[in-house]
PDB file of C-alpha atoms and ligand atoms in Angstrom:
ATOM      1  CA  MET F   1      -2.041 -80.970 -45.622  1.00 96.00           C
ATOM      2  CA  LYS F   2      -4.359 -83.856 -46.312  1.00 98.00           C
ATOM      3  CA  ILE F   3      -4.225 -85.172 -49.869  1.00 98.00           C
ATOM      4  CA  ILE F   4      -7.273 -87.001 -51.197  1.00 98.00           C
ATOM      5  CA  HIS F   5      -6.785 -88.894 -54.412  1.00 98.00           C
ATOM      6  CA  ALA F   6      -9.651 -88.824 -56.904  1.00 98.00           C
ATOM      7  CA  LYS F   7      -9.877 -91.045 -59.985  1.00 98.00           C
ATOM      8  CA  ASP F   8     -10.881 -88.325 -62.410  1.00 98.00           C
ATOM      9  CA  TYR F   9     -12.607 -84.961 -62.716  1.00 98.00           C
ATOM     10  CA  ALA F  10     -16.074 -86.322 -61.873  1.00 98.00           C
ATOM     11  CA  ASP F  11     -14.757 -88.093 -58.778  1.00 98.00           C
ATOM     12  CA  MET F  12     -12.816 -84.979 -57.678  1.00 98.00           C
ATOM     13  CA  SER F  13     -15.951 -82.856 -58.129  1.00 98.00           C
ATOM     14  CA  ARG F  14     -18.163 -85.195 -56.089  1.00 98.00           C
ATOM     15  CA  LYS F  15     -15.610 -85.471 -53.283  1.00 98.00           C
ATOM     16  CA  ALA F  16     -15.214 -81.673 -53.125  1.00 99.00           C
ATOM     17  CA  ALA F  17     -18.993 -81.177 -53.205  1.00 99.00           C
ATOM     18  CA  ASN F  18     -19.340 -83.691 -50.364  1.00 98.00           C
ATOM     19  CA  ILE F  19     -16.926 -81.689 -48.212  1.00 98.00           C
ATOM     20  CA  ILE F  20     -18.684 -78.383 -49.004  1.00 98.00           C
ATOM     21  CA  SER F  21     -22.141 -79.814 -48.353  1.00 98.00           C
ATOM     22  CA  ALA F  22     -20.932 -81.306 -45.036  1.00 98.00           C
ATOM     23  CA  GLN F  23     -19.766 -77.801 -44.051  1.00 98.00           C
ATOM     24  CA  VAL F  24     -23.179 -76.311 -44.909  1.00 98.00           C
ATOM     25  CA  ILE F  25     -25.056 -79.099 -43.095  1.00 98.00           C
ATOM     26  CA  LEU F  26     -22.885 -78.748 -39.989  1.00 98.00           C
ATOM     27  CA  LYS F  27     -23.156 -74.935 -39.941  1.00 98.00           C
ATOM     28  CA  PRO F  28     -26.113 -73.705 -42.036  1.00 98.00           C
ATOM     29  CA  ASP F  29     -25.085 -70.039 -41.633  1.00 98.00           C
ATOM     30  CA  CYS F  30     -21.454 -70.663 -42.585  1.00 98.00           C
ATOM     31  CA  VAL F  31     -19.220 -68.378 -44.633  1.00 98.00           C
ATOM     32  CA  LEU F  32     -17.860 -69.931 -47.819  1.00 99.00           C
ATOM     33  CA  GLY F  33     -14.922 -68.499 -49.746  1.00 98.00           C
ATOM     34  CA  LEU F  34     -15.417 -69.400 -53.399  1.00 98.00           C
ATOM     35  CA  ALA F  35     -13.331 -69.637 -56.556  1.00 98.00           C
ATOM     36  CA  THR F  36     -14.082 -69.344 -60.249  1.00 97.00           C
ATOM     37  CA  GLY F  37     -12.223 -71.099 -63.090  1.00 94.00           C
ATOM     38  CA  THR F  38     -13.041 -74.393 -64.748  1.00 96.00           C
ATOM     39  CA  THR F  39     -11.910 -76.713 -61.930  1.00 98.00           C
ATOM     40  CA  PRO F  40     -14.741 -76.078 -59.414  1.00 98.00           C
ATOM     41  CA  ILE F  41     -17.593 -76.084 -61.968  1.00 98.00           C
ATOM     42  CA  GLY F  42     -18.260 -79.830 -61.500  1.00 98.00           C
ATOM     43  CA  ALA F  43     -18.482 -79.401 -57.719  1.00 99.00           C
ATOM     44  CA  TYR F  44     -20.864 -76.435 -58.109  1.00 99.00           C
ATOM     45  CA  HIS F  45     -23.101 -78.441 -60.442  1.00 98.00           C
ATOM     46  CA  GLN F  46     -23.083 -81.398 -58.059  1.00 98.00           C
ATOM     47  CA  LEU F  47     -24.150 -79.112 -55.196  1.00 98.00           C
ATOM     48  CA  ILE F  48     -26.985 -77.732 -57.360  1.00 98.00           C
ATOM     49  CA  ASP F  49     -28.132 -81.300 -57.952  1.00 98.00           C
ATOM     50  CA  TRP F  50     -28.098 -82.126 -54.238  1.00 98.00           C
ATOM     51  CA  TYR F  51     -29.903 -78.857 -53.449  1.00 98.00           C
ATOM     52  CA  LYS F  52     -32.631 -79.810 -55.950  1.00 98.00           C
ATOM     53  CA  LYS F  53     -32.958 -83.201 -54.271  1.00 98.00           C
ATOM     54  CA  GLY F  54     -33.467 -81.428 -50.921  1.00 98.00           C
ATOM     55  CA  ASP F  55     -30.171 -82.561 -49.400  1.00 97.00           C
ATOM     56  CA  VAL F  56     -28.546 -79.182 -48.767  1.00 98.00           C
ATOM     57  CA  ASP F  57     -29.924 -75.734 -47.956  1.00 98.00           C
ATOM     58  CA  PHE F  58     -28.003 -72.548 -48.797  1.00 98.00           C
ATOM     59  CA  SER F  59     -30.589 -70.052 -47.500  1.00 98.00           C
ATOM     60  CA  GLN F  60     -28.362 -68.810 -44.650  1.00 98.00           C
ATOM     61  CA  VAL F  61     -24.957 -69.198 -46.313  1.00 98.00           C
ATOM     62  CA  LYS F  62     -22.758 -66.156 -47.053  1.00 98.00           C
ATOM     63  CA  THR F  63     -20.142 -66.288 -49.803  1.00 98.00           C
ATOM     64  CA  TYR F  64     -17.038 -64.251 -50.619  1.00 98.00           C
ATOM     65  CA  ASN F  65     -15.283 -64.847 -53.915  1.00 98.00           C
ATOM     66  CA  LEU F  66     -11.531 -64.669 -54.248  1.00 98.00           C
ATOM     67  CA  ASP F  67     -11.187 -62.282 -57.114  1.00 97.00           C
ATOM     68  CA  GLU F  68     -12.575 -60.226 -59.974  1.00 97.00           C
ATOM     69  CA  TYR F  69     -11.178 -58.659 -63.128  1.00 95.00           C
ATOM     70  CA  ARG F  70     -10.605 -54.929 -62.798  1.00 96.00           C
ATOM     71  CA  GLY F  71     -12.834 -52.950 -65.153  1.00 94.00           C
ATOM     72  CA  LEU F  72     -15.644 -55.476 -65.576  1.00 93.00           C
ATOM     73  CA  THR F  73     -19.118 -54.799 -64.194  1.00 92.00           C
ATOM     74  CA  HIS F  74     -21.216 -57.474 -62.494  1.00 90.00           C
ATOM     75  CA  GLU F  75     -23.338 -57.784 -65.630  1.00 92.00           C
ATOM     76  CA  ASP F  76     -20.375 -58.384 -67.949  1.00 93.00           C
ATOM     77  CA  PRO F  77     -20.599 -62.025 -69.138  1.00 92.00           C
ATOM     78  CA  GLN F  78     -16.806 -62.329 -68.695  1.00 92.00           C
ATOM     79  CA  SER F  79     -16.885 -61.148 -65.094  1.00 95.00           C
ATOM     80  CA  TYR F  80     -16.422 -63.589 -62.240  1.00 96.00           C
ATOM     81  CA  HIS F  81     -19.600 -62.220 -60.699  1.00 96.00           C
ATOM     82  CA  TYR F  82     -21.548 -63.302 -63.778  1.00 96.00           C
ATOM     83  CA  PHE F  83     -19.777 -66.685 -63.764  1.00 96.00           C
ATOM     84  CA  MET F  84     -20.800 -67.370 -60.164  1.00 98.00           C
ATOM     85  CA  ASN F  85     -24.451 -66.556 -60.867  1.00 98.00           C
ATOM     86  CA  LYS F  86     -24.447 -68.731 -63.961  1.00 97.00           C
ATOM     87  CA  GLU F  87     -22.567 -71.762 -62.626  1.00 98.00           C
ATOM     88  CA  PHE F  88     -23.763 -71.843 -59.035  1.00 98.00           C
ATOM     89  CA  PHE F  89     -25.936 -69.167 -57.418  1.00 98.00           C
ATOM     90  CA  SER F  90     -28.810 -69.321 -59.937  1.00 98.00           C
ATOM     91  CA  GLY F  91     -29.172 -73.054 -59.251  1.00 98.00           C
ATOM     92  CA  ILE F  92     -29.417 -72.906 -55.437  1.00 98.00           C
ATOM     93  CA  ASN F  93     -31.513 -71.074 -52.838  1.00 98.00           C
ATOM     94  CA  ILE F  94     -28.823 -68.633 -51.749  1.00 98.00           C
ATOM     95  CA  ASP F  95     -29.890 -65.046 -51.027  1.00 98.00           C
ATOM     96  CA  LEU F  96     -27.957 -63.043 -53.647  1.00 98.00           C
ATOM     97  CA  ALA F  97     -27.557 -60.257 -51.081  1.00 98.00           C
ATOM     98  CA  ASN F  98     -25.334 -62.710 -49.167  1.00 98.00           C
ATOM     99  CA  THR F  99     -22.995 -63.290 -52.123  1.00 98.00           C
ATOM    100  CA  HIS F 100     -19.938 -61.068 -52.542  1.00 98.00           C
ATOM    101  CA  VAL F 101     -17.333 -60.585 -55.248  1.00 97.00           C
ATOM    102  CA  PRO F 102     -14.740 -57.758 -55.308  1.00 97.00           C
ATOM    103  CA  ASP F 103     -16.132 -54.746 -57.167  1.00 96.00           C
ATOM    104  CA  GLY F 104     -14.214 -54.810 -60.449  1.00 96.00           C
ATOM    105  CA  ALA F 105     -16.233 -51.834 -61.696  1.00 96.00           C
ATOM    106  CA  ASN F 106     -14.775 -49.540 -59.029  1.00 96.00           C
ATOM    107  CA  PRO F 107     -11.792 -47.830 -60.729  1.00 95.00           C
ATOM    108  CA  ASP F 108     -10.418 -46.787 -57.322  1.00 97.00           C
ATOM    109  CA  ALA F 109      -8.389 -49.934 -56.683  1.00 97.00           C
ATOM    110  CA  GLU F 110      -7.378 -48.998 -53.167  1.00 97.00           C
ATOM    111  CA  ALA F 111     -10.923 -48.221 -52.052  1.00 97.00           C
ATOM    112  CA  ALA F 112     -12.372 -51.330 -53.716  1.00 97.00           C
ATOM    113  CA  CYS F 113      -9.786 -53.635 -52.117  1.00 97.00           C
ATOM    114  CA  LYS F 114      -9.985 -52.025 -48.678  1.00 97.00           C
ATOM    115  CA  ALA F 115     -13.770 -52.271 -48.674  1.00 97.00           C
ATOM    116  CA  TYR F 116     -13.618 -55.931 -49.658  1.00 97.00           C
ATOM    117  CA  ASP F 117     -11.083 -56.781 -46.961  1.00 96.00           C
ATOM    118  CA  LYS F 118     -13.305 -55.145 -44.381  1.00 97.00           C
ATOM    119  CA  MET F 119     -16.336 -57.110 -45.580  1.00 98.00           C
ATOM    120  CA  VAL F 120     -14.497 -60.434 -45.364  1.00 98.00           C
ATOM    121  CA  ALA F 121     -13.084 -59.564 -41.924  1.00 97.00           C
ATOM    122  CA  ASP F 122     -16.486 -58.380 -40.638  1.00 98.00           C
ATOM    123  CA  ALA F 123     -17.964 -61.703 -41.744  1.00 98.00           C
ATOM    124  CA  GLY F 124     -15.344 -63.435 -39.570  1.00 98.00           C
ATOM    125  CA  TYR F 125     -13.424 -64.952 -42.541  1.00 98.00           C
ATOM    126  CA  PRO F 126     -14.530 -68.102 -44.374  1.00 98.00           C
ATOM    127  CA  ASP F 127     -15.269 -71.324 -42.515  1.00 98.00           C
ATOM    128  CA  LEU F 128     -14.231 -73.027 -45.742  1.00 98.00           C
ATOM    129  CA  GLN F 129     -12.247 -71.510 -48.593  1.00 98.00           C
ATOM    130  CA  LEU F 130     -12.441 -73.315 -51.938  1.00 99.00           C
ATOM    131  CA  LEU F 131      -9.375 -72.822 -54.143  1.00 98.00           C
ATOM    132  CA  GLY F 132      -8.094 -73.807 -57.565  1.00 98.00           C
ATOM    133  CA  ILE F 133      -4.429 -73.629 -58.519  1.00 98.00           C
ATOM    134  CA  GLY F 134      -2.799 -71.945 -61.505  1.00 95.00           C
ATOM    135  CA  ARG F 135      -0.199 -73.804 -63.578  1.00 94.00           C
ATOM    136  CA  ASN F 136       2.350 -71.412 -62.051  1.00 93.00           C
ATOM    137  CA  GLY F 137       1.171 -72.146 -58.512  1.00 97.00           C
ATOM    138  CA  HIS F 138      -1.004 -69.067 -58.121  1.00 95.00           C
ATOM    139  CA  ILE F 139      -3.973 -68.971 -55.740  1.00 98.00           C
ATOM    140  CA  GLY F 140      -6.617 -66.351 -56.327  1.00 97.00           C
ATOM    141  CA  PHE F 141      -4.647 -64.010 -58.569  1.00 95.00           C
ATOM    142  CA  ASN F 142      -1.630 -64.116 -56.257  1.00 96.00           C
ATOM    143  CA  GLU F 143       1.057 -64.780 -58.815  1.00 93.00           C
ATOM    144  CA  PRO F 144       4.629 -65.967 -58.103  1.00 94.00           C
ATOM    145  CA  ALA F 145       6.432 -63.061 -56.448  1.00 94.00           C
ATOM    146  CA  ASP F 146       9.248 -62.150 -54.054  1.00 96.00           C
ATOM    147  CA  ALA F 147       6.953 -62.071 -51.031  1.00 96.00           C
ATOM    148  CA  PHE F 148       3.564 -63.470 -49.986  1.00 97.00           C
ATOM    149  CA  SER F 149       0.816 -60.870 -50.310  1.00 92.00           C
ATOM    150  CA  LYS F 150      -1.375 -59.822 -47.400  1.00 95.00           C
ATOM    151  CA  GLY F 151      -4.823 -58.278 -47.907  1.00 96.00           C
ATOM    152  CA  THR F 152      -6.984 -57.745 -50.986  1.00 97.00           C
ATOM    153  CA  HIS F 153      -5.034 -55.842 -53.633  1.00 97.00           C
ATOM    154  CA  CYS F 154      -4.857 -55.007 -57.326  1.00 97.00           C
ATOM    155  CA  VAL F 155      -2.518 -57.164 -59.418  1.00 95.00           C
ATOM    156  CA  ASP F 156      -1.094 -57.121 -62.924  1.00 93.00           C
ATOM    157  CA  LEU F 157      -1.768 -60.540 -64.412  1.00 90.00           C
ATOM    158  CA  THR F 158       1.221 -62.472 -65.721  1.00 86.00           C
ATOM    159  CA  GLU F 159       1.495 -63.422 -69.384  1.00 89.00           C
ATOM    160  CA  SER F 160       0.958 -67.102 -68.508  1.00 84.00           C
ATOM    161  CA  THR F 161      -2.269 -66.327 -66.638  1.00 83.00           C
ATOM    162  CA  ILE F 162      -3.517 -64.076 -69.447  1.00 90.00           C
ATOM    163  CA  GLU F 163      -2.789 -66.837 -71.924  1.00 88.00           C
ATOM    164  CA  ALA F 164      -4.413 -69.531 -69.740  1.00 84.00           C
ATOM    165  CA  ASN F 165      -7.523 -67.379 -69.249  1.00 84.00           C
ATOM    166  CA  SER F 166      -7.778 -66.391 -72.895  1.00 86.00           C
ATOM    167  CA  ARG F 167      -9.615 -69.658 -73.611  1.00 83.00           C
ATOM    168  CA  LEU F 168     -12.635 -68.086 -71.954  1.00 81.00           C
ATOM    169  CA  PHE F 169     -12.501 -64.929 -74.077  1.00 86.00           C
ATOM    170  CA  GLU F 170     -12.961 -64.422 -77.811  1.00 86.00           C
ATOM    171  CA  LYS F 171      -9.465 -62.976 -78.267  1.00 86.00           C
ATOM    172  CA  GLU F 172      -6.419 -62.811 -75.999  1.00 87.00           C
ATOM    173  CA  GLU F 173      -6.538 -58.969 -76.269  1.00 88.00           C
ATOM    174  CA  ASP F 174      -9.939 -59.091 -74.532  1.00 87.00           C
ATOM    175  CA  VAL F 175      -8.517 -60.611 -71.321  1.00 89.00           C
ATOM    176  CA  PRO F 176      -8.286 -57.847 -68.691  1.00 92.00           C
ATOM    177  CA  ARG F 177      -4.709 -57.129 -67.588  1.00 94.00           C
ATOM    178  CA  GLN F 178      -5.486 -56.434 -63.946  1.00 95.00           C
ATOM    179  CA  ALA F 179      -7.599 -57.972 -61.192  1.00 96.00           C
ATOM    180  CA  TYR F 180      -8.581 -57.409 -57.579  1.00 97.00           C
ATOM    181  CA  THR F 181      -7.745 -60.439 -55.473  1.00 98.00           C
ATOM    182  CA  MET F 182      -7.851 -61.533 -51.864  1.00 98.00           C
ATOM    183  CA  GLY F 183      -4.279 -61.684 -50.592  1.00 98.00           C
ATOM    184  CA  VAL F 184      -2.508 -64.792 -49.352  1.00 98.00           C
ATOM    185  CA  GLN F 185      -2.920 -63.698 -45.743  1.00 97.00           C
ATOM    186  CA  THR F 186      -6.676 -63.268 -46.200  1.00 96.00           C
ATOM    187  CA  ILE F 187      -6.881 -66.737 -47.747  1.00 98.00           C
ATOM    188  CA  MET F 188      -4.862 -68.225 -44.871  1.00 98.00           C
ATOM    189  CA  ASN F 189      -7.380 -66.758 -42.385  1.00 98.00           C
ATOM    190  CA  ALA F 190     -10.018 -69.274 -43.526  1.00 98.00           C
ATOM    191  CA  ARG F 191     -10.599 -72.016 -40.982  1.00 98.00           C
ATOM    192  CA  MET F 192     -10.464 -74.727 -43.618  1.00 98.00           C
ATOM    193  CA  ILE F 193      -8.996 -74.717 -47.113  1.00 98.00           C
ATOM    194  CA  LEU F 194     -10.298 -77.026 -49.837  1.00 99.00           C
ATOM    195  CA  MET F 195      -8.022 -77.071 -52.878  1.00 99.00           C
ATOM    196  CA  VAL F 196      -9.237 -78.813 -56.040  1.00 99.00           C
ATOM    197  CA  ALA F 197      -6.973 -79.692 -58.976  1.00 98.00           C
ATOM    198  CA  ASN F 198      -7.254 -81.882 -62.027  1.00 98.00           C
ATOM    199  CA  GLY F 199      -5.340 -82.602 -65.192  1.00 98.00           C
ATOM    200  CA  LYS F 200      -1.747 -83.120 -66.271  1.00 98.00           C
ATOM    201  CA  ASN F 201      -1.118 -79.395 -66.715  1.00 97.00           C
ATOM    202  CA  LYS F 202      -1.509 -78.941 -62.943  1.00 98.00           C
ATOM    203  CA  ALA F 203       0.848 -81.788 -61.950  1.00 98.00           C
ATOM    204  CA  GLN F 204       3.965 -79.642 -61.428  1.00 98.00           C
ATOM    205  CA  ALA F 205       2.072 -76.948 -59.513  1.00 98.00           C
ATOM    206  CA  VAL F 206       0.397 -79.580 -57.305  1.00 98.00           C
ATOM    207  CA  HIS F 207       3.762 -81.198 -56.595  1.00 98.00           C
ATOM    208  CA  ASP F 208       5.371 -77.862 -55.702  1.00 98.00           C
ATOM    209  CA  MET F 209       2.382 -76.841 -53.572  1.00 98.00           C
ATOM    210  CA  CYS F 210       2.479 -80.048 -51.523  1.00 98.00           C
ATOM    211  CA  PHE F 211       6.155 -80.990 -51.485  1.00 98.00           C
ATOM    212  CA  GLY F 212       8.219 -78.019 -52.652  1.00 98.00           C
ATOM    213  CA  PRO F 213       9.721 -75.410 -50.351  1.00 98.00           C
ATOM    214  CA  VAL F 214       7.279 -72.924 -48.833  1.00 98.00           C
ATOM    215  CA  ALA F 215       8.176 -69.933 -50.973  1.00 98.00           C
ATOM    216  CA  PRO F 216       6.381 -67.053 -52.710  1.00 98.00           C
ATOM    217  CA  SER F 217       7.699 -68.362 -56.047  1.00 97.00           C
ATOM    218  CA  CYS F 218       4.877 -70.921 -55.615  1.00 98.00           C
ATOM    219  CA  PRO F 219       2.170 -69.009 -53.699  1.00 98.00           C
ATOM    220  CA  ALA F 220       0.126 -72.183 -53.088  1.00 98.00           C
ATOM    221  CA  SER F 221       3.047 -73.699 -51.140  1.00 98.00           C
ATOM    222  CA  ILE F 222       2.042 -71.596 -48.123  1.00 98.00           C
ATOM    223  CA  LEU F 223      -0.942 -73.918 -47.714  1.00 98.00           C
ATOM    224  CA  GLN F 224       1.531 -76.446 -46.226  1.00 98.00           C
ATOM    225  CA  LEU F 225       1.470 -74.172 -43.156  1.00 98.00           C
ATOM    226  CA  HIS F 226      -2.333 -74.106 -42.865  1.00 98.00           C
ATOM    227  CA  ALA F 227      -3.666 -76.179 -39.972  1.00 98.00           C
ATOM    228  CA  ASN F 228      -6.611 -77.585 -41.949  1.00 98.00           C
ATOM    229  CA  CYS F 229      -5.932 -77.799 -45.666  1.00 98.00           C
ATOM    230  CA  VAL F 230      -7.418 -80.571 -47.814  1.00 98.00           C
ATOM    231  CA  VAL F 231      -6.275 -81.124 -51.394  1.00 98.00           C
ATOM    232  CA  VAL F 232      -8.629 -83.126 -53.616  1.00 98.00           C
ATOM    233  CA  ALA F 233      -6.825 -83.908 -56.856  1.00 98.00           C
ATOM    234  CA  ASP F 234      -7.221 -86.417 -59.648  1.00 98.00           C
ATOM    235  CA  ASP F 235      -4.793 -89.051 -60.926  1.00 97.00           C
ATOM    236  CA  GLU F 236      -3.189 -86.756 -63.483  1.00 98.00           C
ATOM    237  CA  ALA F 237      -2.758 -83.791 -61.154  1.00 98.00           C
ATOM    238  CA  LEU F 238      -1.116 -86.101 -58.582  1.00 98.00           C
ATOM    239  CA  SER F 239       1.081 -87.881 -61.133  1.00 98.00           C
ATOM    240  CA  LEU F 240       4.310 -86.202 -59.902  1.00 98.00           C
ATOM    241  CA  CYS F 241       3.490 -86.891 -56.234  1.00 97.00           C
ATOM    242  CA  GLU F 242       3.441 -90.670 -56.399  1.00 94.00           C
ATOM    243  CA  GLY F 243       4.924 -92.347 -53.334  1.00 94.00           C
ATOM    244  CA  GLN F 244       5.117 -89.044 -51.447  1.00 94.00           C
ATOM    245  CA  TYR F 245       1.780 -89.063 -49.621  1.00 92.00           C
TER     246      TYR F 245
HETATM  247  C1  F6R N 301     -10.264 -68.250 -59.688  1.00 89.10           C
HETATM  248  C2  F6R N 301      -8.905 -68.171 -59.200  1.00 89.10           C
HETATM  249  C3  F6R N 301      -7.747 -68.843 -59.872  1.00 89.10           C
HETATM  250  C4  F6R N 301      -8.069 -70.243 -60.396  1.00 89.10           C
HETATM  251  C5  F6R N 301      -6.861 -70.858 -61.078  1.00 89.10           C
HETATM  252  C6  F6R N 301      -7.198 -72.190 -61.694  1.00 89.10           C
HETATM  253  O1  F6R N 301     -11.144 -67.513 -58.851  1.00 89.10           O
HETATM  254  O2  F6R N 301      -8.729 -67.506 -58.245  1.00 89.10           O
HETATM  255  O3  F6R N 301      -6.685 -68.901 -58.961  1.00 89.10           O
HETATM  256  O4  F6R N 301      -8.507 -71.039 -59.327  1.00 89.10           O
HETATM  257  O5  F6R N 301      -6.396 -70.012 -62.075  1.00 89.10           O
HETATM  258  O6  F6R N 301      -8.111 -71.992 -62.751  1.00 89.10           O
HETATM  259  P1  F6R N 301      -8.793 -73.208 -63.496  1.00 89.10           P
HETATM  260  O7  F6R N 301      -9.680 -73.879 -62.519  1.00 89.10           O
HETATM  261  O8  F6R N 301      -9.594 -72.561 -64.617  1.00 89.10           O
HETATM  262  O9  F6R N 301      -7.697 -74.075 -64.004  1.00 89.10           O
END
């Protein structure tokens, strides 16, 4: 695991965007695994800016998002599909046919997850997988559990995740209770992992991810076993890791 210290959110976002744009420049038809949430928004906006300046071209890139709420259609403003269009895809020259998010509108969880796994596998898995981390150490919607998950599957969200995500909804009751998410094994199949984290409320999770035991009680800890994992985190998120890297 390589840990890159960023001063603050803006610095973390620029550093992450630099790594993603280097990937796209080196391999214009690369596969990117993408994340939603508030952490990567700054990196997405930075990439839009560089695209507009002519520095990076997304016309051949394919993307696969980590997860989607079960029960929300692509058009639902709370869906992750909608989020990706709003925060990233609408600002760059990506072909929307090359962007993929699990189909939350498909009520047949098994079929939806199986189909998504096949799509990601057929694409050869991401060259670079961007991740955020939950305060409880989750990646994607892989919550603390007794075992690491494998392929894409349907999960019941934990109370802490529902509460954390409620800030993006009008009322906590509106937060969907289930989601389709890539499994830990699928995530680990990416050739490079780029984890971004900022803020004090991520400090414990970042510490446990980087220096705790590799255990499903902190799903992100498995990234210690990935051959090419880069963590870009700000001062506050790294505050419990001082002197350890
Ligand atoms: C999002 C995702 C989640 C988030 C995590 C952090 O697609 O899979 O694991 O990355 O919950 O969310 P933020 O960035 O909002 O703190």
